[in-house]
Coordinates of C-alpha atoms and ligand atoms in Angstrom, one line a residue:
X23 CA 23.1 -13.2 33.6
X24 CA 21.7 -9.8 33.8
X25 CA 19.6 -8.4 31.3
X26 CA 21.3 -4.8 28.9
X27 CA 19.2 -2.3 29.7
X28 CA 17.8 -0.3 26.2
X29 CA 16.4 2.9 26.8
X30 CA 14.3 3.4 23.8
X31 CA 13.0 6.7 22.6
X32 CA 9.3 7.3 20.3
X33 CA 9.2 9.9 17.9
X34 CA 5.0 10.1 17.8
X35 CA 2.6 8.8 20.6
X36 CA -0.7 8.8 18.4
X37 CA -2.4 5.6 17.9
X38 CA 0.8 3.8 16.4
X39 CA 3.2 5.2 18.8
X40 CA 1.3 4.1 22.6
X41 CA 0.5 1.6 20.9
X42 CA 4.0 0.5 20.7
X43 CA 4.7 1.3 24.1
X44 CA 2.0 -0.7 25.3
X45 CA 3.7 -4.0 23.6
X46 CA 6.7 -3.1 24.6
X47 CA 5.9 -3.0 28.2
X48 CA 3.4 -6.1 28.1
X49 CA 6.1 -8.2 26.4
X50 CA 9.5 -6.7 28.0
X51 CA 9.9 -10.4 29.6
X52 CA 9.8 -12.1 26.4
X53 CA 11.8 -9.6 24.8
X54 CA 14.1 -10.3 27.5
X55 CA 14.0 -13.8 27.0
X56 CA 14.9 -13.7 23.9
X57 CA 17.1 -11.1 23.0
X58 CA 18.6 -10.4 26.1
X59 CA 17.7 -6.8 26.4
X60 CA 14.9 -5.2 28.2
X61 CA 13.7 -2.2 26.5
X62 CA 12.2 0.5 28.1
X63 CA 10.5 3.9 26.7
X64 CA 12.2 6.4 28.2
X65 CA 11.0 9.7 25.7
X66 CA 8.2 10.5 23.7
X67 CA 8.1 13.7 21.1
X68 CA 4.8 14.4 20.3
X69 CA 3.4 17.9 19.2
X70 CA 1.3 18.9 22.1
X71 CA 2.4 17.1 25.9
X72 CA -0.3 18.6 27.5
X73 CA -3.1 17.8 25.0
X74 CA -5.4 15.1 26.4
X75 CA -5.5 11.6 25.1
X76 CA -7.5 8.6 24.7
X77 CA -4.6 6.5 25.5
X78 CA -3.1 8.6 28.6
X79 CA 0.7 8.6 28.5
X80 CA 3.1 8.2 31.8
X81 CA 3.8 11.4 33.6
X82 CA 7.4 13.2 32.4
X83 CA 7.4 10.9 28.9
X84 CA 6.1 13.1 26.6
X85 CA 7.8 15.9 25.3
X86 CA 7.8 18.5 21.9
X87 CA 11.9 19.0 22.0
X88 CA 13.5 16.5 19.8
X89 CA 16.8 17.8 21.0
X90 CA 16.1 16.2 24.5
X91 CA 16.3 12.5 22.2
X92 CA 19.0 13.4 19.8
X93 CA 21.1 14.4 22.8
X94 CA 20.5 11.9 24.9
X95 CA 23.4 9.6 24.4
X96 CA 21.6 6.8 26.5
X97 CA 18.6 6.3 24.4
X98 CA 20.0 3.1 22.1
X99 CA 16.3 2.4 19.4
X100 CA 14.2 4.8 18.4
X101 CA 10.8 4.4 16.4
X102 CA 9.3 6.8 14.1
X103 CA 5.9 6.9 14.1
X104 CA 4.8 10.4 13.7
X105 CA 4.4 10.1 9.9
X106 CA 5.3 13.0 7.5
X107 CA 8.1 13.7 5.5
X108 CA 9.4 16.9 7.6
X109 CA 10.6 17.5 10.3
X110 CA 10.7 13.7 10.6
X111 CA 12.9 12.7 7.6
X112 CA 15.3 15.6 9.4
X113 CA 15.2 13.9 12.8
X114 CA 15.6 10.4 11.4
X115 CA 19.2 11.5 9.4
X116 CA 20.3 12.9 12.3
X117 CA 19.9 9.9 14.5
X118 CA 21.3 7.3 12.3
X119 CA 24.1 9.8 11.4
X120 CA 24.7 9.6 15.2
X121 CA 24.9 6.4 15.3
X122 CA 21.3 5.7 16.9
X123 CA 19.0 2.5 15.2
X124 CA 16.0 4.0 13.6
X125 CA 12.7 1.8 13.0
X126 CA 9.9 3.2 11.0
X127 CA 6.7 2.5 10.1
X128 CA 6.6 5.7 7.6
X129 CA 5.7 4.2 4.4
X130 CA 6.0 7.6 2.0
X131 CA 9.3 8.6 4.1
X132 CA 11.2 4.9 2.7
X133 CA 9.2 5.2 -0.5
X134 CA 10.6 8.9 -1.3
X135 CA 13.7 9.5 0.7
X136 CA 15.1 5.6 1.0
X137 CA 18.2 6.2 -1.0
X138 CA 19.7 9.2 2.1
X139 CA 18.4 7.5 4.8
X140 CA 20.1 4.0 4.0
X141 CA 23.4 6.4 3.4
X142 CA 22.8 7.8 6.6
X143 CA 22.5 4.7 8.3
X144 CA 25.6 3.5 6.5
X145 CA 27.4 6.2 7.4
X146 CA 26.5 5.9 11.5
X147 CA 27.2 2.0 10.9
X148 CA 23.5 1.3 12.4
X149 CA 20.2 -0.5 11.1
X150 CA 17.1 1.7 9.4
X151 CA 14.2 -1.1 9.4
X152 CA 10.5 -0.5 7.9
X153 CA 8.3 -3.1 7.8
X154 CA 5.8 -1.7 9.8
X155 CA 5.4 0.4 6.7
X156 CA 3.8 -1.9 4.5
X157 CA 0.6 -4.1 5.2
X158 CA 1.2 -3.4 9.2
X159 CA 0.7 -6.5 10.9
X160 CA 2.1 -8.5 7.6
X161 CA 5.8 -9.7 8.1
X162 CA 6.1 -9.6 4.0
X163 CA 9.3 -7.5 3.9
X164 CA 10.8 -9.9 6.4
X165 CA 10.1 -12.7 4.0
X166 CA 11.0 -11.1 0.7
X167 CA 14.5 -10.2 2.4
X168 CA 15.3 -13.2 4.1
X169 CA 13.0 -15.9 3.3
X170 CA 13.3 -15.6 -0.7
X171 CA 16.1 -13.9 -1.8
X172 CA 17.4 -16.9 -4.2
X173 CA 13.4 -17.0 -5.5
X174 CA 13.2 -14.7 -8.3
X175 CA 10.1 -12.9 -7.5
X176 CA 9.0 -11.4 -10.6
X177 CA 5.1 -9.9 -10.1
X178 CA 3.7 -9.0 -6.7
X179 CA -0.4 -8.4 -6.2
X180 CA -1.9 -7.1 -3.5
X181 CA -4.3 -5.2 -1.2
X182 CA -2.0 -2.7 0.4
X183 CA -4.7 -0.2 2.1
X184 CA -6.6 -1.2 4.5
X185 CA -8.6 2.0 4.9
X186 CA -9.8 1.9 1.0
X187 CA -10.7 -1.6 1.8
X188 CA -13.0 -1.1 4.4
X189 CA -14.6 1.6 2.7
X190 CA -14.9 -0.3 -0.8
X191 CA -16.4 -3.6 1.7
X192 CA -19.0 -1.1 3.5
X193 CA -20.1 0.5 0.1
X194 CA -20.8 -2.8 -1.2
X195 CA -23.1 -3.2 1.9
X196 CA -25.1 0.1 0.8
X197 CA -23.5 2.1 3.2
X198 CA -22.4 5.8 1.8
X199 CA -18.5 6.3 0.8
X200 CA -18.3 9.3 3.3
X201 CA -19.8 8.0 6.1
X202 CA -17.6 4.9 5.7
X203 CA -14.2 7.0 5.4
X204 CA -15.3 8.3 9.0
X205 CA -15.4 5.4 10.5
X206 CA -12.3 4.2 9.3
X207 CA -10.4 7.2 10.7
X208 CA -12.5 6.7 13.7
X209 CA -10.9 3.0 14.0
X210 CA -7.7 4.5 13.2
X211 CA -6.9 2.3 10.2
X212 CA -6.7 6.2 8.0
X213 CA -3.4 8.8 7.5
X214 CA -3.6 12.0 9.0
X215 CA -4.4 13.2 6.1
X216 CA -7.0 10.3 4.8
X217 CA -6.6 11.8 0.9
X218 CA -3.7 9.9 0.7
X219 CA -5.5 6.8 1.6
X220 CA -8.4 7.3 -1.4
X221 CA -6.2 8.7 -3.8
X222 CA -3.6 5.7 -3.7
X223 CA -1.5 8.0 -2.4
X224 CA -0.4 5.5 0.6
X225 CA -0.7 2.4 -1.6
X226 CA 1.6 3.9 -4.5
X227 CA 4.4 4.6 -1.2
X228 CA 3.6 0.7 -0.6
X229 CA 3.8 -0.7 -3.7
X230 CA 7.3 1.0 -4.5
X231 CA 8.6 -0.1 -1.5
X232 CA 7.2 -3.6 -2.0
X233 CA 9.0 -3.5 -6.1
X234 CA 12.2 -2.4 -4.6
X235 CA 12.6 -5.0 -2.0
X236 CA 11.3 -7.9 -4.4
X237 CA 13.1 -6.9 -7.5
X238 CA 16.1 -5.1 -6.1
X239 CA 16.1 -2.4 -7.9
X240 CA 15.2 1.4 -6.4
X241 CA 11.7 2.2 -7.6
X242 CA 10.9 5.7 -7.4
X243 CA 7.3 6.7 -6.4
X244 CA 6.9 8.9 -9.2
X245 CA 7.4 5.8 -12.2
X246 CA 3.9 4.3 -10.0
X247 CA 0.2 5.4 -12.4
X248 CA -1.9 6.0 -9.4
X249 CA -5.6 6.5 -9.3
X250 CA -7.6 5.9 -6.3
X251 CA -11.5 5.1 -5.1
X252 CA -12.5 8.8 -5.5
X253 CA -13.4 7.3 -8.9
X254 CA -15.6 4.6 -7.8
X255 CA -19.4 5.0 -8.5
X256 CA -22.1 2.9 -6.9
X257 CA -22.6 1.8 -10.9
X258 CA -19.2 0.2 -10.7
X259 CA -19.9 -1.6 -7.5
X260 CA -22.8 -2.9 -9.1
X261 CA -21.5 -3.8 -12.6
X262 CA -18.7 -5.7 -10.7
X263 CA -21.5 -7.6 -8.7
X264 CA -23.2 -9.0 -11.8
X265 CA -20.5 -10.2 -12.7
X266 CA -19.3 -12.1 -9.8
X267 CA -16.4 -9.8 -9.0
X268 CA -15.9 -7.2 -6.2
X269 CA -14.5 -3.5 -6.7
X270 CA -10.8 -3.8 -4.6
X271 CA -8.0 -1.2 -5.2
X272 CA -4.9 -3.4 -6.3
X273 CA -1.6 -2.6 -6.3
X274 CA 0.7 -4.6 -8.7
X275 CA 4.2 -5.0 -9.4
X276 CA 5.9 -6.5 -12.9
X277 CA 9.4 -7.6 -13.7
X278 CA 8.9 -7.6 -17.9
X279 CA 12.0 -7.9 -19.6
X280 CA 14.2 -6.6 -16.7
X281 CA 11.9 -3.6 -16.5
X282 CA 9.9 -2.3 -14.4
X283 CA 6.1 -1.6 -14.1
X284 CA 4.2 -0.5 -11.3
X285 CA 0.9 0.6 -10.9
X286 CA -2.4 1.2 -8.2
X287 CA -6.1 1.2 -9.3
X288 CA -9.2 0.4 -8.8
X289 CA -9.9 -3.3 -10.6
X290 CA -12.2 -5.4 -10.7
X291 CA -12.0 -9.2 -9.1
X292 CA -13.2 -11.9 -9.7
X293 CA -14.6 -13.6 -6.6
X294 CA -12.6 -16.7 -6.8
X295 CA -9.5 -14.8 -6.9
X296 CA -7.5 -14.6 -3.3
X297 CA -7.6 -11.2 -3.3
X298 CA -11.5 -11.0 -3.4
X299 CA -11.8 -12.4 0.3
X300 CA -9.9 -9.8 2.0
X301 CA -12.1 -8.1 3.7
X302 CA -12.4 -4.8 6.3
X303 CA -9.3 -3.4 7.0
X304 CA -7.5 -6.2 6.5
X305 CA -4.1 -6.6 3.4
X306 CA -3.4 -9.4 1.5
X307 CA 0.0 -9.7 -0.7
X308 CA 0.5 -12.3 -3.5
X309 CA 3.7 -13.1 -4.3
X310 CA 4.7 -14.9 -7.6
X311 CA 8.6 -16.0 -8.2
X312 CA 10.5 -18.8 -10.3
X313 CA 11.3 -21.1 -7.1
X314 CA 7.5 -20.7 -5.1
X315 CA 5.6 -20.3 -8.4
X316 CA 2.7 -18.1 -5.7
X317 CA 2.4 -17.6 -2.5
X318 CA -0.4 -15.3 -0.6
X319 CA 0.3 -13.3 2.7
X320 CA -3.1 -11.8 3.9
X321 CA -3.5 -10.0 7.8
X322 CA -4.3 -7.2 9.7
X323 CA -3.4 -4.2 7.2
X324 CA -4.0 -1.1 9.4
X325 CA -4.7 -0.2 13.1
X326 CA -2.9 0.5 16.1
X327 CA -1.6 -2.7 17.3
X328 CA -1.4 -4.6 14.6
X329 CA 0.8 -1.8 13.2
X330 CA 2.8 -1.7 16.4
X331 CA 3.7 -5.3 16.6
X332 CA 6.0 -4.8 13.2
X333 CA 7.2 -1.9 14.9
X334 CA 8.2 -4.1 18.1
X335 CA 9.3 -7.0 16.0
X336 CA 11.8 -4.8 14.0
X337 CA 12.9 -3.7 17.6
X338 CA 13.8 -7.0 18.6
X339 CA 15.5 -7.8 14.7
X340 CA 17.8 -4.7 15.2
X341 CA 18.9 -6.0 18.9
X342 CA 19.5 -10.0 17.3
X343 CA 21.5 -8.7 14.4
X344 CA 24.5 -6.9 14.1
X345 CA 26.2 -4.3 11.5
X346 CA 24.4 -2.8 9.1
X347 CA 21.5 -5.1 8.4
X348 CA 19.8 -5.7 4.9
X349 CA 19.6 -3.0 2.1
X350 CA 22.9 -1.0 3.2
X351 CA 24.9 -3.0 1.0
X352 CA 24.4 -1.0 -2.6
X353 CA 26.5 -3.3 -4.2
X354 CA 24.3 -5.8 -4.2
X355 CA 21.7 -3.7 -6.1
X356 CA 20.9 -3.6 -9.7
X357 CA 19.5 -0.4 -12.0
X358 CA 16.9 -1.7 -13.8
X359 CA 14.3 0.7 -16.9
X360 CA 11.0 1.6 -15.9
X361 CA 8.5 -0.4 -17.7
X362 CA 5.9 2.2 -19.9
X363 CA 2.9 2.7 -18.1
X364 CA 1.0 2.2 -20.8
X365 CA 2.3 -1.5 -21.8
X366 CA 1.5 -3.1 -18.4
X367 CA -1.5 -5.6 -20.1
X368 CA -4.3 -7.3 -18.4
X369 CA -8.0 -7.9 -18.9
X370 CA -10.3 -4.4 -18.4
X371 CA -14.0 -4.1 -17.4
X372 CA -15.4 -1.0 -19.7
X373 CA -18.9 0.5 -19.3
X374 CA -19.8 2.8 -22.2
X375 CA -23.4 4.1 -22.7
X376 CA -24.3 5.0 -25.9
X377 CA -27.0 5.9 -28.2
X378 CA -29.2 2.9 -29.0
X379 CA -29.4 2.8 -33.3
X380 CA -28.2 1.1 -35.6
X381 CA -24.6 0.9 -36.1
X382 CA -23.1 2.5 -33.0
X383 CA -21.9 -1.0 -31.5
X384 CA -20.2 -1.5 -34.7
X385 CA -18.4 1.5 -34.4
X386 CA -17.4 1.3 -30.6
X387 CA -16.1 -2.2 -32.2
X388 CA -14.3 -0.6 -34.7
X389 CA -12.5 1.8 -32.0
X390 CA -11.5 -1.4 -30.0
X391 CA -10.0 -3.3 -33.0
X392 CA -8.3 -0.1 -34.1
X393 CA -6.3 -0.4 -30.7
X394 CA -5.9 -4.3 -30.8
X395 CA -8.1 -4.7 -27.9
X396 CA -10.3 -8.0 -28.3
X397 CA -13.6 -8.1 -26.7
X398 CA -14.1 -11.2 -24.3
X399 CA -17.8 -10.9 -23.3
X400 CA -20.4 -7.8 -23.9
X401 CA -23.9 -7.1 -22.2
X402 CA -25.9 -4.8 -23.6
X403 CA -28.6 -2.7 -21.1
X404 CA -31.1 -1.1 -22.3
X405 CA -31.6 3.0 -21.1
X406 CA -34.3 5.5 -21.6
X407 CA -33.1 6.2 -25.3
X408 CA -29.3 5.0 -24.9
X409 CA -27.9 1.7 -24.3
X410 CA -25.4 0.6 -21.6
X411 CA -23.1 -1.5 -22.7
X412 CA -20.9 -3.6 -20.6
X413 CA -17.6 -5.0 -21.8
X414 CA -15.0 -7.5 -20.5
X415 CA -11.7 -7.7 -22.6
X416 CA -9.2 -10.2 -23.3
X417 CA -6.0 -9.1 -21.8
X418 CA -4.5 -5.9 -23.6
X419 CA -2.1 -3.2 -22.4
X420 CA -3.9 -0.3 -20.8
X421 CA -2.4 2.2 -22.9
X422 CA -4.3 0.5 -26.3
X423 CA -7.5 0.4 -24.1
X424 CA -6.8 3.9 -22.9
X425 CA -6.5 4.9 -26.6
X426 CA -9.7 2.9 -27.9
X427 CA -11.7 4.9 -24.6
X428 CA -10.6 8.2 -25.7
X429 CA -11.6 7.6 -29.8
X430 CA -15.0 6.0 -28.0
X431 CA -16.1 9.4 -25.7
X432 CA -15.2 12.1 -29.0
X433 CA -18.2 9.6 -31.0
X434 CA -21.1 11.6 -31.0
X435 CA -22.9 8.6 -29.9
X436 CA -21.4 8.1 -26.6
X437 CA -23.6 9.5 -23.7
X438 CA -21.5 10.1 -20.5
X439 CA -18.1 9.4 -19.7
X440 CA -17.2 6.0 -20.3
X441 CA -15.0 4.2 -17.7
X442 CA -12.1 1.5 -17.6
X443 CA -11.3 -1.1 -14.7
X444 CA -8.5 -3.3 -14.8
X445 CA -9.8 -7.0 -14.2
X446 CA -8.0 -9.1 -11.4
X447 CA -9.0 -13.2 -12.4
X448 CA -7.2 -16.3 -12.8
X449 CA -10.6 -18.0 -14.6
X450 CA -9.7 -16.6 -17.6
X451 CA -12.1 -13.8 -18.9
X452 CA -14.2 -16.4 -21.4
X453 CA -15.9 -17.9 -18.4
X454 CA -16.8 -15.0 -16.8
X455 CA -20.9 -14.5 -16.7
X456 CA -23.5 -11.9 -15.9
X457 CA -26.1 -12.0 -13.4
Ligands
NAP18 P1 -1.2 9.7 14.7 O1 -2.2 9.0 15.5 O2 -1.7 10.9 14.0 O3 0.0 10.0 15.6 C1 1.1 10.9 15.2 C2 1.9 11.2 16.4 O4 3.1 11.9 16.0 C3 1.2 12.1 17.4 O5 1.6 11.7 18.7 C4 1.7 13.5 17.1 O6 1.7 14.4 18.2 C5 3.1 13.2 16.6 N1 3.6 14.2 15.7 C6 3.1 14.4 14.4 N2 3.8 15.4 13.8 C7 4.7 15.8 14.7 C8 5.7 16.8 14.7 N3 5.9 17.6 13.6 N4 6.5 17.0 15.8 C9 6.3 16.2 16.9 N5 5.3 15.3 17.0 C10 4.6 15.1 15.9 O7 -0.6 8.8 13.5 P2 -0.6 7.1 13.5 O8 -1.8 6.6 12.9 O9 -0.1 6.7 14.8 O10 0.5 6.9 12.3 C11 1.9 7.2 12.6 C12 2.8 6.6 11.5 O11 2.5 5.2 11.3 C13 2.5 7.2 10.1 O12 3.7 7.3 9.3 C14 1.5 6.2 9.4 O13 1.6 6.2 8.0 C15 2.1 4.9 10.0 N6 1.2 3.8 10.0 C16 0.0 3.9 10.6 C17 -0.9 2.9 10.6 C18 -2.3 2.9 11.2 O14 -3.1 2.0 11.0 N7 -2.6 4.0 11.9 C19 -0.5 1.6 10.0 C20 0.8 1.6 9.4 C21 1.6 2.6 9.4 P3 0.3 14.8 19.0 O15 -0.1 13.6 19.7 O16 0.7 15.9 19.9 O17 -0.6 15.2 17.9
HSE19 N1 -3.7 4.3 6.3 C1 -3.1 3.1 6.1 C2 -4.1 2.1 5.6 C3 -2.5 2.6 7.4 O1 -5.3 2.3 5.7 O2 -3.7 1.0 5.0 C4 -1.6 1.4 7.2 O3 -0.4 1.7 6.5

């Protein structure tokens, strides 16, 4: 039997986009095999055709007129991966209005506008798919939706940038946070705009794409407390070395009560945690639910191909299902509260330096009982005149260890700003030590 011919249309040819079309090419056979269509890249919309590239691009494929896709009433798929939220959320209504499949790997395009597009795609009766948006190479929206939808999952826990990785891995090696953000746009693992990478930015789009899907509940981008690694000092990286943890940005995910929290930060964790080993520019996702009790994805997080093979993989789910695929069905969907930022609790890492007399500990003490915040281990360093004073907390929500930090920085005693790190461990914080 003969093959349906897809003509299949890219909006963006940078290092997602050839990347996709180089898959799709190399594996046409298999795609062939196994869906019975062979897809082939007719159109490419890019900014600039004539603009030289490192990945060269057939002659005639490239164009800048997105009217010569949306009118072409051949082309059957098309993936997004230009990025940005305009003119691309634009282009990507109109298409599913029209009835055309959309795939994206746009992660702050699902996070912020998911509600219209999944309309719009109801509306033209076609699939929107996205998993190329979150952890890349990882299949974990895949799994969430079909592999444990009766599971309950009630807290996800994960590394969800792979450029902040890289960058956190090479500054543990000694090499300068700069110069390691340029060679992780030079690998291609950054945004466009690489801010959004270090100020959690890209991880907060992740993480409420990641809630929504595993809680089923629309989590909007804005209920995520973001702060990114433009906060991390070398005196962290060090801190979290002596005591046998590493400096990762973690995004996390709780179900409390039927609300929801969500939140991205820097953290500190511990070594034998999963989420320690993940290393480069690499993504790991733990996911904890009644029926699996945990279970940890971990893969390529970022890059060109890696990316591009979820692209290529939804391509091939869209042609071997039918209707309107997962998440148009609202019905299905429950409105749950936002969980206050403030009462998410876990363990925190604080480093304080203070005068070194008599009394001030007992103070700093007294701020940290005042909030209900217990303290699980303490190291004191001695400075030229002031102490440094390291502190590991039993678990406590971070708006009480928030509180205690602000009544601790207006003492006259405390020397320069003192910092807070959530702590990422399943040891339990008693058996932590100090090298
Ligand atoms: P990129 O290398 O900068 O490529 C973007 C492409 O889109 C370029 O071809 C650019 O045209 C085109 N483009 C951008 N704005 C356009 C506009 N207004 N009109 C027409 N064309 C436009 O970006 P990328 O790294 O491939 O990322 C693309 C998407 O994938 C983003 O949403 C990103 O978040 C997502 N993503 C990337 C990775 C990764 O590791 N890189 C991983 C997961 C997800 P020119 O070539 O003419 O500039
Ligand atoms: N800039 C993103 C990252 C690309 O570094 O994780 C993958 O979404």
């Amino acid at each position: 039997m003969s093959a349906v011919d897809v003509p299949v249309a890219l909006l963006g040819y940078g290092t997602v986009g050839s990347a996709v079309h180089r898959l799709l090419d190399e594996g046409a056979d298999e795609i062939e095999r196994s869906t019975g269509h062979r897809l082939r890249v007719v159109r490419a919309l890019v900014r600039d055709p004539a603009r030289e590239r490192r990945h060269g691009a057939p002659e005639g494929l490239l164009t800048d007129d997105f009217a010569l896709i949306r009118d072409d009433s051949d082309v059957g798929l098309v993936a997004e991966v230009m990025g940005g939220l305009e003119p691309t959320g634009s282009y990507v209504l109109e298409l599913l209005r029209r009835g055309t499949p959309v795939v994206t790997a746009n992660k702050q395009l699902v996070a912020r506008s998911g509600p219209e597009l999944f309309a719009a795609a109801a509306e033209g009766g076609v699939q929107l798919r996205f998993e190329a948006s979150v952890c890349a190479a990882i299949p974990v929206i895949k799994l969430l939706r079909e592999s444990l939808v009766v599971t309950n999952v009630h807290r996800v826990l994960g590394i969800v940038n792979g450029t902040t990785n890289f960058v956190l891995g090479e500054m543990e090696a000694g090499r300068g946070y700069a110069d390691a953000l340029v060679e992780a746009q030079r690998l291609g693992f950054a945004e466009a705009d690489p801010t959004e990478d270090v100020t959690g930015l890209d991880a907060a789009a992740k993480m409420a794409i990641l809630a929504t899907v595993a809680f089923g509940t629309r989590v909007p981008v804005d209920w995520i407390e973001v702060s990114g690694i433009d906060a991390v000092r070398d005196e962290h990286v060090a801190a979290a070395r002596a005591l046998d943890m590493r400096v990762k940005l973690v995004g996390e995910a709780v179900l409390v009560d039927d609300r929801v929290g969500v939140r991205v930060q820097p953290a500190f964790v511990d070594a034998h945690h999963p989420l320690a080993a993940v290393e480069g520019a690499f993504n790991a996702v733990m996911l904890q639910g009644d029926a699996i009790r945990e279970l940890t994805l971990e893969g390529p997080g970022a890059g060109g191909l890696e990316t591009a093979s979820a692209v290529v993989a939804d391509m091939v789910s869209v042609l071997g299902t039918g209707s309107g695929g997962f998440l148009s069905r609202d019905p299905v969907w429950r409105s749950l509260e936002r969980l206050p930022a403030g009462e998410l609790p876990s363990p925190h890492y604080l480093r304080l330096e203070v005068e070194d007399r008599a009394g001030v500990l007992a103070r700093l003490a007294q701020e940290l009982a005042n909030e209900g915040v217990s303290v699980a281990r303490l190291v004191q360093q001695p400075g030229d005149g002031h102490a440094v004073l390291h502190v590991v907390t039993h678990e406590a929500p971070a708006g009480r260890v928030q509180a205690a930090l602000q009544a601790i920085r207006a003492l006259p005693e405390a020397r320069r700003r003192a910092a807070a790190l959530p702590v990422v461990s399943s040891r339990g914080v008693a058996e932590l030590g100090w090298a």
